[in-house]
Amino acid sequence: MEQIHPTRMELIRIKTQIKRAEQGKDLLRQKMDALIAEFFQIMRGVSESRKMLEKVDEAARHSLHLAHAVDDSVALKSAALATRSGILLDISGKNIMGVPVPVIEKRRFSKTTFERGYGILGVSGRIDEVADHFEAELDLIIELAETETALRRLGEEIQKNRRRVNALEQIMIPELKKQAKFIKIAIEEREREDLYRLKKMKKIIERKKVIEPEGW
């Protein structure tokens, strides 16, 4: 145990530290419970979005294979090249229980046939269907990117809070209580010694009074 001054002032100081540490632990537990509730609420939405993404991806791949098998490969490649373009996202942020998470502006990337850039005369309905499916898949991927990032950051914050609670609960508070107990025992022992010395002095004084009566 580190050097501790066994005084009443030190005992009061350590007891104050224990009280603050326990209050801090309770507040961290409350925050962690709220974060966990928010985590599972988002998790339910993510699970549904993932299932939907799997279905859309399966439909997109099926339509692509069908277009490859039936349509002219040149027309398919030309349509793919014509629709290539960058994607601009407006990203802001918000706080969930003090945790910063990204917010992507909700907008759909699905386009009409005219907006895709290829000529409608040289493209079959199957190629349009491929574009429809993959654009819908892109919408879901962007939506999932936002929610999964929020989920990951909340998970990291939950783990961080759990480590803090464990440190307070298993290390700091027990150590402070151990110090307080040590000081209390030391003070009680010192008081017993002081009381013993006082009693001894009193007996010595009384014995002197008997041996040397007043007036001698």
JSON list of N, CA, C and O in Angstrom, two decimals, residues 200-216:
[
{"chain": "A", "resi": 200, "resn": "LYS", "atom": "N", "xyz": [-2.29, 5.42, 32.44]},
{"chain": "A", "resi": 200, "resn": "LYS", "atom": "CA", "xyz": [-1.02, 5.16, 33.13]},
{"chain": "A", "resi": 200, "resn": "LYS", "atom": "C", "xyz": [-0.52, 6.41, 33.86]},
{"chain": "A", "resi": 200, "resn": "LYS", "atom": "O", "xyz": [-0.07, 6.34, 35.01]},
{"chain": "A", "resi": 201, "resn": "MET", "atom": "N", "xyz": [-0.63, 7.56, 33.18]},
{"chain": "A", "resi": 201, "resn": "MET", "atom": "CA", "xyz": [-0.23, 8.82, 33.82]},
{"chain": "A", "resi": 201, "resn": "MET", "atom": "C", "xyz": [-1.09, 9.13, 35.02]},
{"chain": "A", "resi": 201, "resn": "MET", "atom": "O", "xyz": [-0.60, 9.62, 36.06]},
{"chain": "A", "resi": 202, "resn": "LYS", "atom": "N", "xyz": [-2.37, 8.84, 34.91]},
{"chain": "A", "resi": 202, "resn": "LYS", "atom": "CA", "xyz": [-3.30, 9.10, 36.02]},
{"chain": "A", "resi": 202, "resn": "LYS", "atom": "C", "xyz": [-2.93, 8.25, 37.23]},
{"chain": "A", "resi": 202, "resn": "LYS", "atom": "O", "xyz": [-2.94, 8.74, 38.38]},
{"chain": "A", "resi": 203, "resn": "LYS", "atom": "N", "xyz": [-2.56, 6.98, 36.98]},
{"chain": "A", "resi": 203, "resn": "LYS", "atom": "CA", "xyz": [-2.19, 6.08, 38.09]},
{"chain": "A", "resi": 203, "resn": "LYS", "atom": "C", "xyz": [-0.89, 6.57, 38.75]},
{"chain": "A", "resi": 203, "resn": "LYS", "atom": "O", "xyz": [-0.76, 6.53, 39.98]},
{"chain": "A", "resi": 204, "resn": "ILE", "atom": "N", "xyz": [0.04, 7.04, 37.91]},
{"chain": "A", "resi": 204, "resn": "ILE", "atom": "CA", "xyz": [1.31, 7.54, 38.46]},
{"chain": "A", "resi": 204, "resn": "ILE", "atom": "C", "xyz": [1.06, 8.76, 39.34]},
{"chain": "A", "resi": 204, "resn": "ILE", "atom": "O", "xyz": [1.62, 8.88, 40.44]},
{"chain": "A", "resi": 205, "resn": "ILE", "atom": "N", "xyz": [0.21, 9.67, 38.87]},
{"chain": "A", "resi": 205, "resn": "ILE", "atom": "CA", "xyz": [-0.11, 10.88, 39.64]},
{"chain": "A", "resi": 205, "resn": "ILE", "atom": "C", "xyz": [-0.80, 10.52, 40.95]},
{"chain": "A", "resi": 205, "resn": "ILE", "atom": "O", "xyz": [-0.49, 11.06, 42.03]},
{"chain": "A", "resi": 206, "resn": "GLU", "atom": "N", "xyz": [-1.75, 9.57, 40.86]},
{"chain": "A", "resi": 206, "resn": "GLU", "atom": "CA", "xyz": [-2.47, 9.16, 42.08]},
{"chain": "A", "resi": 206, "resn": "GLU", "atom": "C", "xyz": [-1.54, 8.49, 43.08]},
{"chain": "A", "resi": 206, "resn": "GLU", "atom": "O", "xyz": [-1.65, 8.66, 44.29]},
{"chain": "A", "resi": 207, "resn": "ARG", "atom": "N", "xyz": [-0.59, 7.68, 42.55]},
{"chain": "A", "resi": 207, "resn": "ARG", "atom": "CA", "xyz": [0.37, 7.00, 43.44]},
{"chain": "A", "resi": 207, "resn": "ARG", "atom": "C", "xyz": [1.26, 8.03, 44.14]},
{"chain": "A", "resi": 207, "resn": "ARG", "atom": "O", "xyz": [1.59, 7.89, 45.33]},
{"chain": "A", "resi": 208, "resn": "LYS", "atom": "N", "xyz": [1.66, 9.06, 43.43]},
{"chain": "A", "resi": 208, "resn": "LYS", "atom": "CA", "xyz": [2.49, 10.11, 44.02]},
{"chain": "A", "resi": 208, "resn": "LYS", "atom": "C", "xyz": [1.76, 10.84, 45.12]},
{"chain": "A", "resi": 208, "resn": "LYS", "atom": "O", "xyz": [2.34, 11.24, 46.14]},
{"chain": "A", "resi": 209, "resn": "LYS", "atom": "N", "xyz": [0.46, 11.04, 44.92]},
{"chain": "A", "resi": 209, "resn": "LYS", "atom": "CA", "xyz": [-0.34, 11.74, 45.92]},
{"chain": "A", "resi": 209, "resn": "LYS", "atom": "C", "xyz": [-0.40, 10.92, 47.21]},
{"chain": "A", "resi": 209, "resn": "LYS", "atom": "O", "xyz": [-0.43, 11.47, 48.31]},
{"chain": "A", "resi": 210, "resn": "VAL", "atom": "N", "xyz": [-0.44, 9.56, 47.05]},
{"chain": "A", "resi": 210, "resn": "VAL", "atom": "CA", "xyz": [-0.49, 8.70, 48.24]},
{"chain": "A", "resi": 210, "resn": "VAL", "atom": "C", "xyz": [0.85, 8.72, 48.96]},
{"chain": "A", "resi": 210, "resn": "VAL", "atom": "O", "xyz": [0.94, 8.80, 50.19]},
{"chain": "A", "resi": 211, "resn": "ILE", "atom": "N", "xyz": [1.93, 8.66, 48.18]},
{"chain": "A", "resi": 211, "resn": "ILE", "atom": "CA", "xyz": [3.26, 8.62, 48.78]},
{"chain": "A", "resi": 211, "resn": "ILE", "atom": "C", "xyz": [3.64, 9.98, 49.36]},
{"chain": "A", "resi": 211, "resn": "ILE", "atom": "O", "xyz": [4.24, 10.09, 50.44]},
{"chain": "A", "resi": 212, "resn": "GLU", "atom": "N", "xyz": [3.28, 11.06, 48.68]},
{"chain": "A", "resi": 212, "resn": "GLU", "atom": "CA", "xyz": [3.65, 12.40, 49.11]},
{"chain": "A", "resi": 212, "resn": "GLU", "atom": "C", "xyz": [2.37, 13.21, 49.36]},
{"chain": "A", "resi": 212, "resn": "GLU", "atom": "O", "xyz": [1.90, 13.93, 48.50]},
{"chain": "A", "resi": 213, "resn": "PRO", "atom": "N", "xyz": [1.78, 13.06, 50.56]},
{"chain": "A", "resi": 213, "resn": "PRO", "atom": "CA", "xyz": [0.54, 13.80, 50.86]},
{"chain": "A", "resi": 213, "resn": "PRO", "atom": "C", "xyz": [0.78, 15.29, 50.79]},
{"chain": "A", "resi": 213, "resn": "PRO", "atom": "O", "xyz": [1.89, 15.78, 50.96]},
{"chain": "A", "resi": 214, "resn": "GLU", "atom": "N", "xyz": [-0.31, 16.01, 50.56]},
{"chain": "A", "resi": 214, "resn": "GLU", "atom": "CA", "xyz": [-0.23, 17.47, 50.45]},
{"chain": "A", "resi": 214, "resn": "GLU", "atom": "C", "xyz": [0.23, 18.09, 51.77]},
{"chain": "A", "resi": 214, "resn": "GLU", "atom": "O", "xyz": [-0.20, 17.66, 52.84]},
{"chain": "A", "resi": 215, "resn": "GLY", "atom": "N", "xyz": [1.06, 19.09, 51.68]},
{"chain": "A", "resi": 215, "resn": "GLY", "atom": "CA", "xyz": [1.54, 19.80, 52.88]},
{"chain": "A", "resi": 215, "resn": "GLY", "atom": "C", "xyz": [2.89, 19.33, 53.33]},
{"chain": "A", "resi": 215, "resn": "GLY", "atom": "O", "xyz": [3.47, 19.90, 54.24]},
{"chain": "A", "resi": 216, "resn": "TRP", "atom": "N", "xyz": [3.39, 18.23, 52.75]},
{"chain": "A", "resi": 216, "resn": "TRP", "atom": "CA", "xyz": [4.74, 17.76, 53.13]},
{"chain": "A", "resi": 216, "resn": "TRP", "atom": "C", "xyz": [5.77, 18.64, 52.53]},
{"chain": "A", "resi": 216, "resn": "TRP", "atom": "O", "xyz": [5.72, 19.07, 51.42]}
]
